[in-house]
PDB file of C-alpha atoms in Angstrom:
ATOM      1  CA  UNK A 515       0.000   0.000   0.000  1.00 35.00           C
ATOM      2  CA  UNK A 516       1.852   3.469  -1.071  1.00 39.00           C
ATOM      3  CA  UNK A 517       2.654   5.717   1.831  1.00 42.00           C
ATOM      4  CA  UNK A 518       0.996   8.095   0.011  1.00 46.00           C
ATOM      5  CA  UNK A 519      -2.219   7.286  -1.145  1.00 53.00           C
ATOM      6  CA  UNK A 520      -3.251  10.349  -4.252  1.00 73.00           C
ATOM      7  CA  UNK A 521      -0.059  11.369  -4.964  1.00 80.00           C
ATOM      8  CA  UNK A 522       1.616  10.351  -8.134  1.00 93.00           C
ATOM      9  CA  UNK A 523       5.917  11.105  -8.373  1.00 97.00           C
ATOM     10  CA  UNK A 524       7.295  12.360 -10.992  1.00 97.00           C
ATOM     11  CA  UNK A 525       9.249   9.694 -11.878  1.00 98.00           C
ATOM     12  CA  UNK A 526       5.843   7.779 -12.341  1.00 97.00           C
ATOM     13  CA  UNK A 527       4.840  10.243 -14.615  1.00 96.00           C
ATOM     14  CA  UNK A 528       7.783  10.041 -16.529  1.00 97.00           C
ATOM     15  CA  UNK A 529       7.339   6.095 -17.066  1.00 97.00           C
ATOM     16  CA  UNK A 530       3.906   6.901 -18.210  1.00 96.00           C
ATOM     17  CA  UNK A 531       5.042   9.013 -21.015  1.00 97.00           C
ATOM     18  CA  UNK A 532       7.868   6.422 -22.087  1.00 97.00           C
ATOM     19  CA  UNK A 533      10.647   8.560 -21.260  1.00 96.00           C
ATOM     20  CA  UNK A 534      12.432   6.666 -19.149  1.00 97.00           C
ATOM     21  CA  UNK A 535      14.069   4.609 -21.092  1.00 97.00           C
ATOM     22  CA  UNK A 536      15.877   7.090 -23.036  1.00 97.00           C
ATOM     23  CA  UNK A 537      17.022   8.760 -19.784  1.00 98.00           C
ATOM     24  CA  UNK A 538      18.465   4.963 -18.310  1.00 98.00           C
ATOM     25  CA  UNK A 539      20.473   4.799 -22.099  1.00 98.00           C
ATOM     26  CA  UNK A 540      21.833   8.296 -21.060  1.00 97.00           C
ATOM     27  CA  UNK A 541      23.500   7.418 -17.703  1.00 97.00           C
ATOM     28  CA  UNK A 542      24.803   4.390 -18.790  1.00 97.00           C
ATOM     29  CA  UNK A 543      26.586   5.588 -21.831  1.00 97.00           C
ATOM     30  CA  UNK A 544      27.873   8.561 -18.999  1.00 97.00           C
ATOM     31  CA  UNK A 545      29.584   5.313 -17.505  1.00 97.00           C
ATOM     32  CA  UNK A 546      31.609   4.599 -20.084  1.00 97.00           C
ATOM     33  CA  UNK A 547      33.773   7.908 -19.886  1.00 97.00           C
ATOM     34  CA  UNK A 548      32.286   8.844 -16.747  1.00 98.00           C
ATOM     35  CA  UNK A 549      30.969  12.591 -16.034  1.00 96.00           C
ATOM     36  CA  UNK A 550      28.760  12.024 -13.443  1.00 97.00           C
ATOM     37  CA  UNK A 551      30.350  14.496 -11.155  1.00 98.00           C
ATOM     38  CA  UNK A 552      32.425  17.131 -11.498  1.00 98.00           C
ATOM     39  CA  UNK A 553      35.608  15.601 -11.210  1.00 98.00           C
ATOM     40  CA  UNK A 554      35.238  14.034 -14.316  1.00 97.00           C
ATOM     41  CA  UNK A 555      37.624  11.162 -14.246  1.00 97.00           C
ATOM     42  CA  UNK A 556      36.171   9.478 -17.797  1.00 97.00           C
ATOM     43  CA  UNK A 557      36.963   6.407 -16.012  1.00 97.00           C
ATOM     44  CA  UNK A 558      34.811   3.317 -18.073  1.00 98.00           C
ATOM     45  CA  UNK A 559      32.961   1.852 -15.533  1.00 97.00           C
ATOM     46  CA  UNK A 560      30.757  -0.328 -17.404  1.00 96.00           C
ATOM     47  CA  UNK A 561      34.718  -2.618 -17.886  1.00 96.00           C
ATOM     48  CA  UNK A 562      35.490  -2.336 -14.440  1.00 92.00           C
ATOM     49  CA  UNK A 563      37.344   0.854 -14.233  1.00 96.00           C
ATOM     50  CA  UNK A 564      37.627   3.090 -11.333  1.00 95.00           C
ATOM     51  CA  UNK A 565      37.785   6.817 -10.568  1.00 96.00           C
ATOM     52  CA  UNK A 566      37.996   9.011  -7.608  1.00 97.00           C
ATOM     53  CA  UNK A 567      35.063   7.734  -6.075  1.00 96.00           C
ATOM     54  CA  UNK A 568      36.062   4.140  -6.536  1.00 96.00           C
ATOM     55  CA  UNK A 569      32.725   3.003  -7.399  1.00 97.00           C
ATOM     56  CA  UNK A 570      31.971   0.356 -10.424  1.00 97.00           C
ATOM     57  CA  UNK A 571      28.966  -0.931 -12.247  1.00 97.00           C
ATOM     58  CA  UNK A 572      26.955  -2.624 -10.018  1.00 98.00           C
ATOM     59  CA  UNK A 573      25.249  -0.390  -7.486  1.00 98.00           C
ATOM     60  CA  UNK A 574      27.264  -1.185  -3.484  1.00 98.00           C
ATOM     61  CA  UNK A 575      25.232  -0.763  -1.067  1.00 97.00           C
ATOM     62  CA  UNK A 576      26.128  -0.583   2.976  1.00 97.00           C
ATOM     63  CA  UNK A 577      22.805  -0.510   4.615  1.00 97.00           C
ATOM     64  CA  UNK A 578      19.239   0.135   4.211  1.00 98.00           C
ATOM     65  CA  UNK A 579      16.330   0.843   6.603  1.00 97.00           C
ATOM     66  CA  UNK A 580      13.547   2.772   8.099  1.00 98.00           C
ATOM     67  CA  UNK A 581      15.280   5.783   9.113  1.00 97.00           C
ATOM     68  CA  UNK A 582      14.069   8.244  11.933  1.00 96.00           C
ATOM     69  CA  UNK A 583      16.988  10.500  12.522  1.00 92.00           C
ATOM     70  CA  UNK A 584      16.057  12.379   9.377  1.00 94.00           C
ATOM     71  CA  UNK A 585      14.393  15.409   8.929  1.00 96.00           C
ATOM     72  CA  UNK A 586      10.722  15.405  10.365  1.00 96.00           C
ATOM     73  CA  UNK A 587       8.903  16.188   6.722  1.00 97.00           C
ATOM     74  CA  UNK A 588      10.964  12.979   5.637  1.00 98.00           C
ATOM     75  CA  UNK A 589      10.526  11.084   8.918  1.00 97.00           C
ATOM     76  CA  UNK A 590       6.755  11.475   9.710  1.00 95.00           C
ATOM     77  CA  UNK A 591       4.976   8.630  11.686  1.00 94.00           C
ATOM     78  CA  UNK A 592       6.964   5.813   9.945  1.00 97.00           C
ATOM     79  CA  UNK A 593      10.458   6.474   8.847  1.00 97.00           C
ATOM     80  CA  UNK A 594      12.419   7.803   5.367  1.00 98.00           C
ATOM     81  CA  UNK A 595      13.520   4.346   3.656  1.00 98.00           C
ATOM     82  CA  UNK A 596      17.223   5.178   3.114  1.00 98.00           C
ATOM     83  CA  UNK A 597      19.551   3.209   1.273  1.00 98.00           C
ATOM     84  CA  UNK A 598      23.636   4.010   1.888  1.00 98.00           C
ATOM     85  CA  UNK A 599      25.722   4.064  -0.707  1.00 98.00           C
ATOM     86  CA  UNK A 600      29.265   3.096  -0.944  1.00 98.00           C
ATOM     87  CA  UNK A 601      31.735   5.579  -1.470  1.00 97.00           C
ATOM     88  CA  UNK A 602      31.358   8.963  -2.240  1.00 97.00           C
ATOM     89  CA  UNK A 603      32.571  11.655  -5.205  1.00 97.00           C
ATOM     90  CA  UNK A 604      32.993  13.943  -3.064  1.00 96.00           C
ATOM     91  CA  UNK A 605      35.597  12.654   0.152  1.00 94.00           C
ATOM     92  CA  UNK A 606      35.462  14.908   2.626  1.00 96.00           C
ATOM     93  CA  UNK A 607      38.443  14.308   5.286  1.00 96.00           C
ATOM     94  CA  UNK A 608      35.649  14.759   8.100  1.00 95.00           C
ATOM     95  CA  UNK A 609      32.729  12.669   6.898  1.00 94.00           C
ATOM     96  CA  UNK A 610      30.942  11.649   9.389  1.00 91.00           C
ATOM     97  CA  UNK A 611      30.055   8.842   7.614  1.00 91.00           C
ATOM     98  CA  UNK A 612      33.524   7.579   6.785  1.00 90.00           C
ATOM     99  CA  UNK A 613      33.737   4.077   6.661  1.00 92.00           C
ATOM    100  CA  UNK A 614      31.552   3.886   4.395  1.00 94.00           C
ATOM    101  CA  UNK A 615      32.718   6.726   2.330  1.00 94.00           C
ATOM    102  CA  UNK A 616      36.131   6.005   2.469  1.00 91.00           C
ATOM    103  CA  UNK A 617      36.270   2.580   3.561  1.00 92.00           C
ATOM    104  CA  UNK A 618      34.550   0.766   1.378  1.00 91.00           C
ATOM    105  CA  UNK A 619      32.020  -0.734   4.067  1.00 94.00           C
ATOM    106  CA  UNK A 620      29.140  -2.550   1.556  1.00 96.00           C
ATOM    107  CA  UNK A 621      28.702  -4.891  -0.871  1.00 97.00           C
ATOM    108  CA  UNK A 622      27.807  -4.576  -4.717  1.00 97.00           C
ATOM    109  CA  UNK A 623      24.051  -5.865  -5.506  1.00 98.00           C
ATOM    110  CA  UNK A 624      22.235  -6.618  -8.514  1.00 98.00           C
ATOM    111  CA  UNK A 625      19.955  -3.962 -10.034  1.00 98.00           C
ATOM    112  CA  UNK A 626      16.897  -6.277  -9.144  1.00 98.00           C
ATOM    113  CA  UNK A 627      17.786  -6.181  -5.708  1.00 98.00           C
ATOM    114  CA  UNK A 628      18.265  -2.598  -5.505  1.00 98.00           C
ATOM    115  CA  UNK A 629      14.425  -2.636  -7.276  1.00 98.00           C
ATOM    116  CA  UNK A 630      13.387  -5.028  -4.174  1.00 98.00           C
ATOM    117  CA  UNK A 631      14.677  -2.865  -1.863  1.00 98.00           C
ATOM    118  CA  UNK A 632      12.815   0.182  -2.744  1.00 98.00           C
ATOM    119  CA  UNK A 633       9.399  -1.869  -2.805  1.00 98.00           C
ATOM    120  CA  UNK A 634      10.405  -3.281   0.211  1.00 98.00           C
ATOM    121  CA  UNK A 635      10.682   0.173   2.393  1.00 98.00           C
ATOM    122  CA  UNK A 636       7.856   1.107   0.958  1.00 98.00           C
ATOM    123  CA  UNK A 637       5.940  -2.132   1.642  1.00 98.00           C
ATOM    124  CA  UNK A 638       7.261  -1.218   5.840  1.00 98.00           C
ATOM    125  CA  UNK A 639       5.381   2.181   5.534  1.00 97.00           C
ATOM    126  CA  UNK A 640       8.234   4.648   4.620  1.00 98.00           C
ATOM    127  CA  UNK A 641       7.143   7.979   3.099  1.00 97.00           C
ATOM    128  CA  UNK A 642      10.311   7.718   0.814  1.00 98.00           C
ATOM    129  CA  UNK A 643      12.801   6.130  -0.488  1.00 98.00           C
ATOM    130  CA  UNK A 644      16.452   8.573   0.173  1.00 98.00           C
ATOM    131  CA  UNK A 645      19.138   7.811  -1.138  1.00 98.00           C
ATOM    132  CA  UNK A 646      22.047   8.827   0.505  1.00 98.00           C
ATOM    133  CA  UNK A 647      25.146   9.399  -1.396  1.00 97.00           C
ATOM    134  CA  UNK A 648      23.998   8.943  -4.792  1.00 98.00           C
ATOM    135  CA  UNK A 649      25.686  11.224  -7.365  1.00 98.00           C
ATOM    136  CA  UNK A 650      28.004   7.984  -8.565  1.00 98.00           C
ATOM    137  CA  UNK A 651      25.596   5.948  -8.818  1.00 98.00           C
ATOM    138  CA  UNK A 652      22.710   7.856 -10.276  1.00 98.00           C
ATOM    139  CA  UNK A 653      22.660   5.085 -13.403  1.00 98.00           C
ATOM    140  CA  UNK A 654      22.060   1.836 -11.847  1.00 98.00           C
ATOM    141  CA  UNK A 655      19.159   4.120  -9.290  1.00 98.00           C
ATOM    142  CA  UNK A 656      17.306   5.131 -12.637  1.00 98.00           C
ATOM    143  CA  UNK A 657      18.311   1.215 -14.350  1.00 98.00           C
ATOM    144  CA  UNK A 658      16.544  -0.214 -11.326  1.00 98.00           C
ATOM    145  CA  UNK A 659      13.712   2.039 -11.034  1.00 98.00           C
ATOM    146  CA  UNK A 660      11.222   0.515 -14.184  1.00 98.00           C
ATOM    147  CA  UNK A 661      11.210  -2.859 -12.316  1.00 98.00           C
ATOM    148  CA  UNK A 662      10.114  -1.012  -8.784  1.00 98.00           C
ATOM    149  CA  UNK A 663       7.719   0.563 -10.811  1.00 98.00           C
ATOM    150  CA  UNK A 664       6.405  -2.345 -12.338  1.00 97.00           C
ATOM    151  CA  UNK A 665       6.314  -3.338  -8.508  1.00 97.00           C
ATOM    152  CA  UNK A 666       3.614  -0.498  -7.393  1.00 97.00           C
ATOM    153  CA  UNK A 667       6.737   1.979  -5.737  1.00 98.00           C
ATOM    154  CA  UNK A 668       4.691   5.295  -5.459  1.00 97.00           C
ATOM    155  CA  UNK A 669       6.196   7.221  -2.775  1.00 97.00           C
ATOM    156  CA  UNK A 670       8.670   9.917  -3.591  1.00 98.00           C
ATOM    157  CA  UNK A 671      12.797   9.721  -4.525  1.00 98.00           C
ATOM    158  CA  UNK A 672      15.213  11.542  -2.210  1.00 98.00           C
ATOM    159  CA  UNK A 673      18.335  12.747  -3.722  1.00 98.00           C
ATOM    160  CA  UNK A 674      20.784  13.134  -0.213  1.00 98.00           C
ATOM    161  CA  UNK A 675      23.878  14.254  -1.999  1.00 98.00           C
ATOM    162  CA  UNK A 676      27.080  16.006  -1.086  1.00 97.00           C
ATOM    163  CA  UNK A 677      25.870  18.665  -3.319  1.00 98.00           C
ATOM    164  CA  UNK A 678      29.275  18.039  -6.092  1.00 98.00           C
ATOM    165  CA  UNK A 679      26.774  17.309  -8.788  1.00 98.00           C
ATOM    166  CA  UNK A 680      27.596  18.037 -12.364  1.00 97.00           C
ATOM    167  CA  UNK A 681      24.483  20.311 -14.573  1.00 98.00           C
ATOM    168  CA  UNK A 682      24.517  17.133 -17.140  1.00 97.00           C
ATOM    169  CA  UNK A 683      23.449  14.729 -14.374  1.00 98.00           C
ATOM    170  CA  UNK A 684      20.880  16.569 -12.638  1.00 98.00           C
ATOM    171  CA  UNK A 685      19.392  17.391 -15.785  1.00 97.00           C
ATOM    172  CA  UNK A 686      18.930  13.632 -16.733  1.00 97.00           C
ATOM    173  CA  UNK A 687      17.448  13.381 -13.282  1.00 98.00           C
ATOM    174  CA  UNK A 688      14.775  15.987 -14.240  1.00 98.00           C
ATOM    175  CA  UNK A 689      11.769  13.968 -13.459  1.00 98.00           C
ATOM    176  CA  UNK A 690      12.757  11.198 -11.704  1.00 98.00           C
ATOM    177  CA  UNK A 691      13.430  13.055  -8.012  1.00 98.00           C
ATOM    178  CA  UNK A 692      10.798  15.148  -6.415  1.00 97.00           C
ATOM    179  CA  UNK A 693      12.879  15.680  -3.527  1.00 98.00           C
ATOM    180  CA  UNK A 694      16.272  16.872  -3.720  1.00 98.00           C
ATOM    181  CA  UNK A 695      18.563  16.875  -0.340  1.00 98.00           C
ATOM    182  CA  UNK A 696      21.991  18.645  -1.165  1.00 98.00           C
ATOM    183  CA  UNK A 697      24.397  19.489   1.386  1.00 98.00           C
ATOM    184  CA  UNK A 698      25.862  22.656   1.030  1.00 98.00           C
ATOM    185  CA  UNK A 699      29.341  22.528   2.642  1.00 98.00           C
ATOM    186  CA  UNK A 700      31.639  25.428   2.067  1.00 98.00           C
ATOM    187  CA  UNK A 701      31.498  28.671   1.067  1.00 98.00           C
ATOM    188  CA  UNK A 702      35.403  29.385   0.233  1.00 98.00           C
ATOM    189  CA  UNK A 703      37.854  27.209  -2.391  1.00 98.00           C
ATOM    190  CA  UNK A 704      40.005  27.291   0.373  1.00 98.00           C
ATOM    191  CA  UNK A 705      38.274  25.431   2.511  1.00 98.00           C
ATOM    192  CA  UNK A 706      36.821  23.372   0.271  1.00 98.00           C
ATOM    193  CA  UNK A 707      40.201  22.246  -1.061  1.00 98.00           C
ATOM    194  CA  UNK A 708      41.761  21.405   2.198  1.00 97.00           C
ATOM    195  CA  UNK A 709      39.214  19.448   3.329  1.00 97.00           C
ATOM    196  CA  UNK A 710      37.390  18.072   0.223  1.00 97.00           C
ATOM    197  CA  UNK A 711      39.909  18.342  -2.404  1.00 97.00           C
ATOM    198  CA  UNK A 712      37.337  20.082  -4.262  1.00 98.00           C
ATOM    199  CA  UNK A 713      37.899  24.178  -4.637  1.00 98.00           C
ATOM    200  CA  UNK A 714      35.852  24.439  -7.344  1.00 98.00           C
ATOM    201  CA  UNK A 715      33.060  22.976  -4.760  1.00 98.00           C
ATOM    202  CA  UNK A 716      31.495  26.697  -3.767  1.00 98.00           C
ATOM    203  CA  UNK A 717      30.883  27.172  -7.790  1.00 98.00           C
ATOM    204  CA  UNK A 718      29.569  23.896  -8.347  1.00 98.00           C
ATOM    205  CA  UNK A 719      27.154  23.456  -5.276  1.00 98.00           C
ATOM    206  CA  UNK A 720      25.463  26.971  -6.275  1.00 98.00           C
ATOM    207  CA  UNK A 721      24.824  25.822  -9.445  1.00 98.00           C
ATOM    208  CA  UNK A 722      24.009  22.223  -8.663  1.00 98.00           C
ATOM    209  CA  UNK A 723      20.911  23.888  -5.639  1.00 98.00           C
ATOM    210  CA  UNK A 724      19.577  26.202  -8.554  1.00 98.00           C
ATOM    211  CA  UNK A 725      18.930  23.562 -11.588  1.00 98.00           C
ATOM    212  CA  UNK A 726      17.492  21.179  -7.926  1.00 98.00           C
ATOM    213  CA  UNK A 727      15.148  24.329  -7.182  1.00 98.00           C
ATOM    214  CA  UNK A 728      14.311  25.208 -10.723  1.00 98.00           C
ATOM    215  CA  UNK A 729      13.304  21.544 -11.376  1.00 98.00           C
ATOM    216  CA  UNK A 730      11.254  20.938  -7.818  1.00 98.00           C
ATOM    217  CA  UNK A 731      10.318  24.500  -6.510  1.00 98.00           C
ATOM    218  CA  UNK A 732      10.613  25.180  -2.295  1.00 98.00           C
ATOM    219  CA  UNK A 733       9.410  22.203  -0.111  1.00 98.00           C
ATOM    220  CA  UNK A 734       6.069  21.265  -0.095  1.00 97.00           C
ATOM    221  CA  UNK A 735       4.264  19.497   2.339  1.00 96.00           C
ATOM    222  CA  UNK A 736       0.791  17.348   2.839  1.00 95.00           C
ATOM    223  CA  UNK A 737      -1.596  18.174   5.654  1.00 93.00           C
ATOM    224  CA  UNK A 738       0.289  15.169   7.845  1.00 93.00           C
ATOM    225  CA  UNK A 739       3.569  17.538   7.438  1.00 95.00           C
ATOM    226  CA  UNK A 740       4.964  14.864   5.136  1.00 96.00           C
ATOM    227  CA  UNK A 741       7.487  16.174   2.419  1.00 97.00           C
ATOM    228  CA  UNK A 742       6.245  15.581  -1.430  1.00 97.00           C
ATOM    229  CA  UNK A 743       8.234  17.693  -3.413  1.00 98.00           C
ATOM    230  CA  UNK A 744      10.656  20.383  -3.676  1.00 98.00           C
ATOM    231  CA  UNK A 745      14.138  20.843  -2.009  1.00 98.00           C
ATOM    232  CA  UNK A 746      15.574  20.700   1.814  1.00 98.00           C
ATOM    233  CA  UNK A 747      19.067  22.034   2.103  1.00 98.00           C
ATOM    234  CA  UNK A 748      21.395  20.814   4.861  1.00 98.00           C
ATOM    235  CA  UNK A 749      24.548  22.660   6.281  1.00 98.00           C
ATOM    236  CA  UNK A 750      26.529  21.149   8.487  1.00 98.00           C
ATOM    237  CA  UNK A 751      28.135  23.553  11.108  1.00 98.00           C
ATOM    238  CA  UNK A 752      32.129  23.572  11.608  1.00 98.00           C
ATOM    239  CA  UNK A 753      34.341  24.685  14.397  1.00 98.00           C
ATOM    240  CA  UNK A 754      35.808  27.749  13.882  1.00 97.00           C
ATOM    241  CA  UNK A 755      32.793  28.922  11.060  1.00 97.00           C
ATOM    242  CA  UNK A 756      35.196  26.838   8.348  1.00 97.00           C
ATOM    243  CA  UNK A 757      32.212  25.944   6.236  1.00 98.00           C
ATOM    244  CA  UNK A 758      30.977  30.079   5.956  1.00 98.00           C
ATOM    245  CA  UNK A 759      27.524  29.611   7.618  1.00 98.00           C
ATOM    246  CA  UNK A 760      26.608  33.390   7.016  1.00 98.00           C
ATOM    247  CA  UNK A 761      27.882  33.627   3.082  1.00 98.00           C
ATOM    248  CA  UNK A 762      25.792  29.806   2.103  1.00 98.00           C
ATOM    249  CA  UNK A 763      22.723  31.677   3.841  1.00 98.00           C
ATOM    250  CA  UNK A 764      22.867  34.415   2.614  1.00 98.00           C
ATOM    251  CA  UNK A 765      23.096  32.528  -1.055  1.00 98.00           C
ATOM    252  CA  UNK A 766      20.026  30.374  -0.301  1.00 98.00           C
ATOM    253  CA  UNK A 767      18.046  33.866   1.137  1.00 98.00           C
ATOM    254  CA  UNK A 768      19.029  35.661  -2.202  1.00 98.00           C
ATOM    255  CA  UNK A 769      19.727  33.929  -5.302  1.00 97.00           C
ATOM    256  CA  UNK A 770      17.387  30.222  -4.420  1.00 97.00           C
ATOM    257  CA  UNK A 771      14.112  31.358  -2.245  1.00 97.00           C
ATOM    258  CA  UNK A 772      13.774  33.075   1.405  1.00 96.00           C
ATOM    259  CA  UNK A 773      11.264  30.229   1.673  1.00 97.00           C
ATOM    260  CA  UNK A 774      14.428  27.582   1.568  1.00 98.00           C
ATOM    261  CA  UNK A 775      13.848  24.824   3.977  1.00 98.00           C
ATOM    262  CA  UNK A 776      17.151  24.162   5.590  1.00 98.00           C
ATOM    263  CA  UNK A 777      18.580  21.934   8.186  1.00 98.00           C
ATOM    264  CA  UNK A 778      22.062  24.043  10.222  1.00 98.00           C
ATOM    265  CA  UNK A 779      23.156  20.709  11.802  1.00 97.00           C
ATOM    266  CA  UNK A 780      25.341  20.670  15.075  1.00 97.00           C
ATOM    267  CA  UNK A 781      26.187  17.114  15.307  1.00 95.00           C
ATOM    268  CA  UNK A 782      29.939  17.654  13.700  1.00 96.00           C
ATOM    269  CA  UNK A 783      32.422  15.645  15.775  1.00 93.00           C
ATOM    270  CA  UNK A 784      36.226  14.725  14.396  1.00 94.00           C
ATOM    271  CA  UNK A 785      36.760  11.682  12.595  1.00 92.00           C
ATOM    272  CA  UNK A 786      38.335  10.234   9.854  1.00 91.00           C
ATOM    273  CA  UNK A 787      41.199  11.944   7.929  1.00 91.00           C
ATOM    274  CA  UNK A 788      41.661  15.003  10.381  1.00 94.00           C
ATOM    275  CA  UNK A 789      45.207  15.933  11.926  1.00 91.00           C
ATOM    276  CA  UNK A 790      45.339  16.644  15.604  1.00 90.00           C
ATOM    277  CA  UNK A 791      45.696  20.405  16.174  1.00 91.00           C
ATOM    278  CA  UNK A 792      43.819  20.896  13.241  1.00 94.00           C
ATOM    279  CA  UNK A 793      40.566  23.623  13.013  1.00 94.00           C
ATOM    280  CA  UNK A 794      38.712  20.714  13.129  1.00 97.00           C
ATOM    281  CA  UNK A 795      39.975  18.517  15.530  1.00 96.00           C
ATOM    282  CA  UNK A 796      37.117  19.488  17.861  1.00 96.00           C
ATOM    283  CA  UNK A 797      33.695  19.658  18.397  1.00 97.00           C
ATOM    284  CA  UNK A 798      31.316  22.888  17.715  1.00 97.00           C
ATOM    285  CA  UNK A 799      30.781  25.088  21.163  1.00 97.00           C
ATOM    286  CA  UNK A 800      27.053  25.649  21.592  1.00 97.00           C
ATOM    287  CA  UNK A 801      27.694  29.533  21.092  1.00 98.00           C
ATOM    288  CA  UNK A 802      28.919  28.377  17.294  1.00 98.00           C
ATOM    289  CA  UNK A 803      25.783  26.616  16.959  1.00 98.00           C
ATOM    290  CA  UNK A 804      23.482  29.366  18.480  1.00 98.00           C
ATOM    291  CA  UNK A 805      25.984  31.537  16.355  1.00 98.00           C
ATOM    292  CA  UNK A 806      24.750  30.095  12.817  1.00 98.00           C
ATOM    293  CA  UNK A 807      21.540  29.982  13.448  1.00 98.00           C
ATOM    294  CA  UNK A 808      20.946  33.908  14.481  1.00 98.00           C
ATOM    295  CA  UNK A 809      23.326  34.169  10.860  1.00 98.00           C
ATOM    296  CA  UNK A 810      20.799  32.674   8.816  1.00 98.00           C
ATOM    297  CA  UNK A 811      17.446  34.592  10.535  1.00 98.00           C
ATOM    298  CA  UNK A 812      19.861  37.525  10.060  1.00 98.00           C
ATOM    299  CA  UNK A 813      20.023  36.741   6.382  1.00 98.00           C
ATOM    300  CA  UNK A 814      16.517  36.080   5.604  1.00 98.00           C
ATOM    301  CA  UNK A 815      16.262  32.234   6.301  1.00 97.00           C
ATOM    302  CA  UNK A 816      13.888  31.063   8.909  1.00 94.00           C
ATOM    303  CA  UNK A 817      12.002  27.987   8.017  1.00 96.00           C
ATOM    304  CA  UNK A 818      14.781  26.196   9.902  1.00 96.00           C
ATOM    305  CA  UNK A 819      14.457  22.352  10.540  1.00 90.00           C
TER     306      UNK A 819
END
């Protein structure tokens, strides 16, 4: 039974009209020299060859569940079915989820599986299916989705993604995700680089949230305060304001929507790949916390998970 009875996804609608197909040929040809991201390694996955992110053909997965330490509009009375990627194009040296990120906790699945899975969440009650990290593997997500369909998946798609998504791939995904999740993590190249290897990461993340909001709109919800469409932006707090909490607000105030539905997250703790002594070898101070939230009020953003 869908989790949400009279209301049709768009990737639902996009079967309907026979487009889908086209769209799956797409991403997998993007495989062969792959572009997914903007790192653009040209790597041929579809022969076994590996980029930055590491990732192959077949979709890895680490986990998947009903999750309720999501936001509320995703978590609602009975969980947002998330399914963990492997890897990630992105890397950062904090990431809080790092072994699976960086190592390689999972194991590769067929695309029927993947298909099962999604039905499966559903068939528990989950108002979505989110997938979290899944700019590298955005192929094998649409090359399993006809067979969910054929299944009776009706509840919306999540895109959780780092936000280091290329214009080509999100434009393919036009359609497919009514709910886009992007994190955006730094404002500067400089931090961005250090910690990401990414500078261009500030230019890319702008652009990646504006084709998300032109294609979905501001976050919409039902009358249970369950999320249906539109875009949630997260922003993950840093010690010593590394990530630029004022500058990504005031972005997301001025050139998305005042009406941008964002999540300033305080849970950052040091792990992984970060050097003692380092800006962030220690957790945020609750003034840093209380700090970026008066900065994005101050900057026009209030409807503040």
């Amino acid at each position: 039974m869908p989790a949400l009875p009279h209301f049709e996804p768009a990737y639902i609608r996009s079967h309907r009209r026979g487009i889908l197909p086209n769209k799956i040929a797409h991403a997998v040809a993007m495989l062969e020299n792959c572009t997914l991201c903007p790192r653009n390694c040209g790597a041929n996955r579809t022969r076994g060859e590996k980029g930055f992110c590491r990732a192959g053909y077949l979709p890895k997965m680490a986990s998947f569940s009903p999750h309720f330490g999501e936001e509320k509009p995703l978590v609602g009375l009975h969980g947002s079915g998330t399914i963990f990627f492997t890897h990630c194009n992105l890397g950062c040296r904090f990431c809080q989820n790092y072994r699976i990120s960086h190592l390689d906790e999972g194991e590769e699945i067929p695309f029927s599986r993947l298909s099962r899975i999604m039905t499966g969440l559903q068939t528990l009650g989950c108002h979505n299916i989110n997938f979290v990290s899944p700019t590298h593997f955005a192929p094998q997500i649409l090359k399993a989705l006809p067979e969910a369909i054929e299944k009776g998946l009706s509840v919306p798609l999540v895109y959780n993604t780092g936000g280091y998504d290329s214009e080509e791939t999100l434009r393919l995904l036009d359609g497919i995700f009514d709910i886009y999740m992007p994190d955006m993590k730094f404002s500067t190249k400089e931090a961005a680089g250090k910690w990401a290897g990414a500078p261009d990461y500030p230019e890319k993340v702008k652009t990646a949230v504006k084709i998300m909001h032109k294609q979905v709109g501001d976050l919409t919800l039902n009358q249970q305060g369950i999320a249906l469409r539109g875009i949630l932006v997260r922003h993950l707090v840093l010690p010593s304001d590394t990530a630029g909490t004022r500058d990504i607000m005031r972005f997301l105030a001025s050139e998305l929507s005042p009406n941008t539905y964002v999540n300033i997250m305080a849970q950052y703790y040091p792990c992984g790949d970060i050097p003692p002594g380092s800006p962030l070898s220690r957790r945020i101070s609750q003034k840093e916390y209380l700090r970026a939230l008066e900065a994005a009020k101050e900057e026009g953003i209030t409807r503040l998970d």
